[in-house]
């Protein structure tokens, strides 16, 4: 079946603008994660959704970052008033409830000028 | 999650087996060993995981030492498409919560050469 998809694949924005990144998880996967990967660095956990439970936002770096997951499926990560240090690849992953394996999307490459 | 140690880089000739080591000397009894890889400009890809028995799937084999303090990922016939950064991750099973997020280290950059 289809894998995790993310859009846009690339986004260039100006400092101070807001951006929205979208993630479509694998159908039926109840868990969804957002990660960030800066150039040459490992993955940084941002936020985690599991079913209808309150999301785990412990990884969000500032209050400019927020995410929502509508209907237990599609998720949107919003970055307000973007800064140059927000430039990174934003990765989404989903997991079936009873499985340990996370499946990643191709990522959105964000460049803040 | 327990800390893992991997060599920063390795080379392998195309068609030969690639053996990627990982040390996890502080692993706990309920922690699994996971391997993911990340090909350039792509998201990470799950490869294999195991607890204490050796595991094999269509992508690779995972050999875990008896004391579980180290493991080796084996790609039996490496191809140019296997060039990627390989991450060894040790973590417990979980049932929800932030324990589910993966913690990637620096990994091993495997270069498969013709």
XYZ file of C-alpha atoms in Angstrom:
227
model
C 0.000 0.000 0.000
C 0.934 3.668 -0.048
C 3.552 4.861 2.374
C 3.705 8.009 4.444
C 3.474 11.112 2.287
C 4.452 14.657 3.128
C 3.871 17.966 1.418
C 5.340 20.159 0.258
C 8.586 18.380 -0.492
C 10.439 21.695 -0.391
C 9.496 25.031 1.127
C 11.396 28.310 0.977
C 10.050 31.105 3.125
C 11.101 34.446 4.497
C 11.965 35.007 8.113
C 8.873 35.930 10.096
C 6.380 34.135 7.874
C 4.226 31.208 9.016
C 4.461 27.792 7.348
C 2.296 24.677 7.399
C 3.682 21.220 6.730
C 1.394 18.296 6.025
C 1.712 14.594 6.758
C -0.519 11.806 5.448
C 0.226 8.662 7.481
C -0.268 5.109 6.337
C -3.958 4.234 6.497
C -4.831 2.533 9.764
C -1.743 3.703 11.631
C -2.822 5.152 14.948
C 0.505 6.667 16.010
C 2.102 9.628 14.272
C 5.403 11.349 15.014
C 7.055 14.553 13.839
C 10.840 14.816 13.872
C 13.288 17.472 12.708
C 16.685 16.835 11.160
C 19.120 19.684 10.786
C 21.952 19.438 8.273
C 24.334 16.663 9.259
C 22.537 16.006 12.526
C 20.454 13.194 13.960
C 16.704 13.231 14.345
C 15.130 15.505 16.935
C 11.733 14.403 18.256
C 9.070 17.088 18.131
C 5.589 15.727 18.854
C 3.690 12.437 19.047
C 0.017 11.611 18.474
C -1.566 8.337 19.585
C -5.198 7.761 18.720
C -7.499 10.160 20.535
C -5.100 10.760 23.414
C -3.633 14.164 24.128
C -0.458 14.604 22.059
C 2.974 14.463 23.627
C 4.402 17.889 22.837
C 7.537 17.508 24.935
C 9.879 17.876 21.965
C 8.539 21.118 20.523
C 11.403 23.664 20.709
C 9.252 26.746 21.267
C 5.668 27.981 21.365
C 6.030 28.983 17.730
C 5.633 25.310 16.880
C 2.283 23.539 17.002
C 0.694 20.509 15.421
C -2.691 18.985 15.069
C -4.062 15.738 13.791
C -7.561 15.828 12.414
C -9.767 12.778 12.449
C -6.932 10.595 13.620
C -5.309 10.727 10.202
C -3.725 13.741 8.498
C -1.436 15.920 10.600
C -0.284 19.492 10.110
C 2.816 20.987 11.712
C 2.675 24.773 11.898
C 5.654 27.024 12.510
C 4.777 30.633 13.246
C 7.117 33.580 12.726
C 9.803 31.360 11.208
C 13.444 31.931 12.087
C 16.548 30.953 10.133
C 17.371 28.281 12.724
C 14.096 26.566 11.813
C 15.668 25.537 8.500
C 15.777 21.730 8.502
C 14.147 18.633 7.101
C 10.878 17.906 8.887
C 10.071 14.204 8.937
C 6.805 12.503 9.741
C 6.504 8.855 10.752
C 3.536 6.631 11.483
C 3.165 3.353 13.318
C 0.468 0.744 13.582
C -0.813 0.536 17.142
C 0.422 -2.944 17.864
C 3.764 -2.628 16.098
C 7.136 -1.238 17.110
C 8.154 -0.155 13.619
C 7.926 3.447 12.468
C 7.547 4.221 8.780
C 8.904 7.547 7.660
C 7.823 9.914 4.946
C 10.290 11.577 2.560
C 10.342 14.774 4.593
C 9.782 18.454 3.895
C 12.915 20.522 3.373
C 12.321 23.935 4.903
C 14.625 26.844 4.155
C 14.054 30.113 5.982
C 15.806 33.040 4.342
C 17.315 4.599 25.767
C 20.664 2.904 26.034
C 23.577 4.522 24.289
C 25.008 2.869 21.198
C 28.421 3.206 19.612
C 29.007 2.784 15.887
C 31.986 3.481 13.634
C 31.454 6.746 11.772
C 32.105 5.272 8.351
C 32.764 2.046 6.452
C 33.452 1.042 2.876
C 32.261 -2.123 1.167
C 32.807 -3.520 -2.305
C 29.714 -4.061 -4.395
C 28.502 -7.664 -4.190
C 30.336 -8.361 -0.956
C 28.779 -8.661 2.471
C 28.642 -5.492 4.551
C 29.011 -6.103 8.282
C 28.073 -3.102 10.406
C 28.904 -3.338 14.116
C 27.147 -1.705 17.036
C 28.100 -1.686 20.698
C 25.366 -1.352 23.320
C 27.072 -2.450 26.510
C 24.454 -0.880 28.821
C 21.461 -2.529 27.183
C 18.695 -3.620 29.555
C 16.879 -6.918 29.470
C 13.713 -5.498 27.939
C 15.431 -3.409 25.283
C 15.391 -4.321 21.613
C 18.056 -3.565 19.022
C 16.687 -1.713 15.996
C 18.389 -0.828 12.743
C 17.248 1.926 10.416
C 19.025 3.446 7.455
C 18.776 6.787 5.727
C 19.640 7.103 2.083
C 20.633 10.602 1.040
C 17.674 12.986 0.833
C 15.194 10.352 1.978
C 13.443 9.599 5.253
C 14.792 6.846 7.512
C 13.849 3.299 6.541
C 13.283 0.439 8.973
C 15.555 -2.546 8.361
C 15.269 -5.082 11.158
C 15.052 -5.492 14.910
C 15.667 -8.186 17.507
C 15.778 -8.927 21.206
C 18.265 -11.751 21.700
C 17.860 -14.223 18.872
C 19.423 -13.666 15.491
C 16.948 -12.339 12.954
C 16.800 -12.388 9.162
C 14.478 -10.756 6.681
C 14.565 -9.883 3.014
C 16.839 -6.909 3.636
C 19.389 -8.049 6.161
C 20.446 -10.283 9.025
C 20.929 -9.195 12.616
C 23.402 -11.051 14.796
C 23.213 -10.290 18.527
C 25.928 -11.564 20.854
C 24.926 -13.876 23.669
C 25.560 -11.183 26.295
C 23.567 -8.728 24.101
C 26.241 -6.079 24.503
C 26.867 -5.816 20.786
C 25.297 -6.672 17.470
C 26.126 -6.769 13.780
C 23.907 -5.879 10.869
C 24.754 -7.912 7.787
C 23.826 -6.924 4.254
C 24.692 -10.175 2.444
C 25.297 -8.780 -1.046
C 25.723 -5.023 -0.889
C 24.698 -2.949 -3.890
C 25.369 0.672 -4.742
C 21.810 1.434 -3.595
C 22.759 0.341 -0.074
C 24.976 3.400 0.321
C 23.401 5.174 3.289
C 23.804 6.098 6.945
C 22.911 3.118 9.137
C 21.563 3.740 12.619
C 21.617 1.260 15.487
C 19.024 2.115 18.142
C 18.333 0.393 21.438
C 15.000 0.894 23.117
C 12.387 -0.835 25.180
C 8.989 -1.738 23.916
C 6.390 0.812 24.779
C 2.690 1.315 24.964
C 2.207 4.940 24.089
C 3.874 8.087 25.341
C 7.077 9.767 24.327
C 8.942 6.549 24.977
C 7.911 5.719 21.449
C 10.061 8.291 19.749
C 13.295 7.050 18.208
C 16.612 8.513 19.271
C 19.086 8.424 16.421
C 22.804 8.853 17.010
C 25.383 9.659 14.344
C 25.195 6.224 12.720
C 27.641 4.619 10.297
C 27.992 6.042 6.830
C 28.322 2.994 4.562
C 29.782 3.605 1.145
C 29.358 0.746 -1.322
C 31.923 1.045 -4.096
C 31.913 -0.583 -7.546
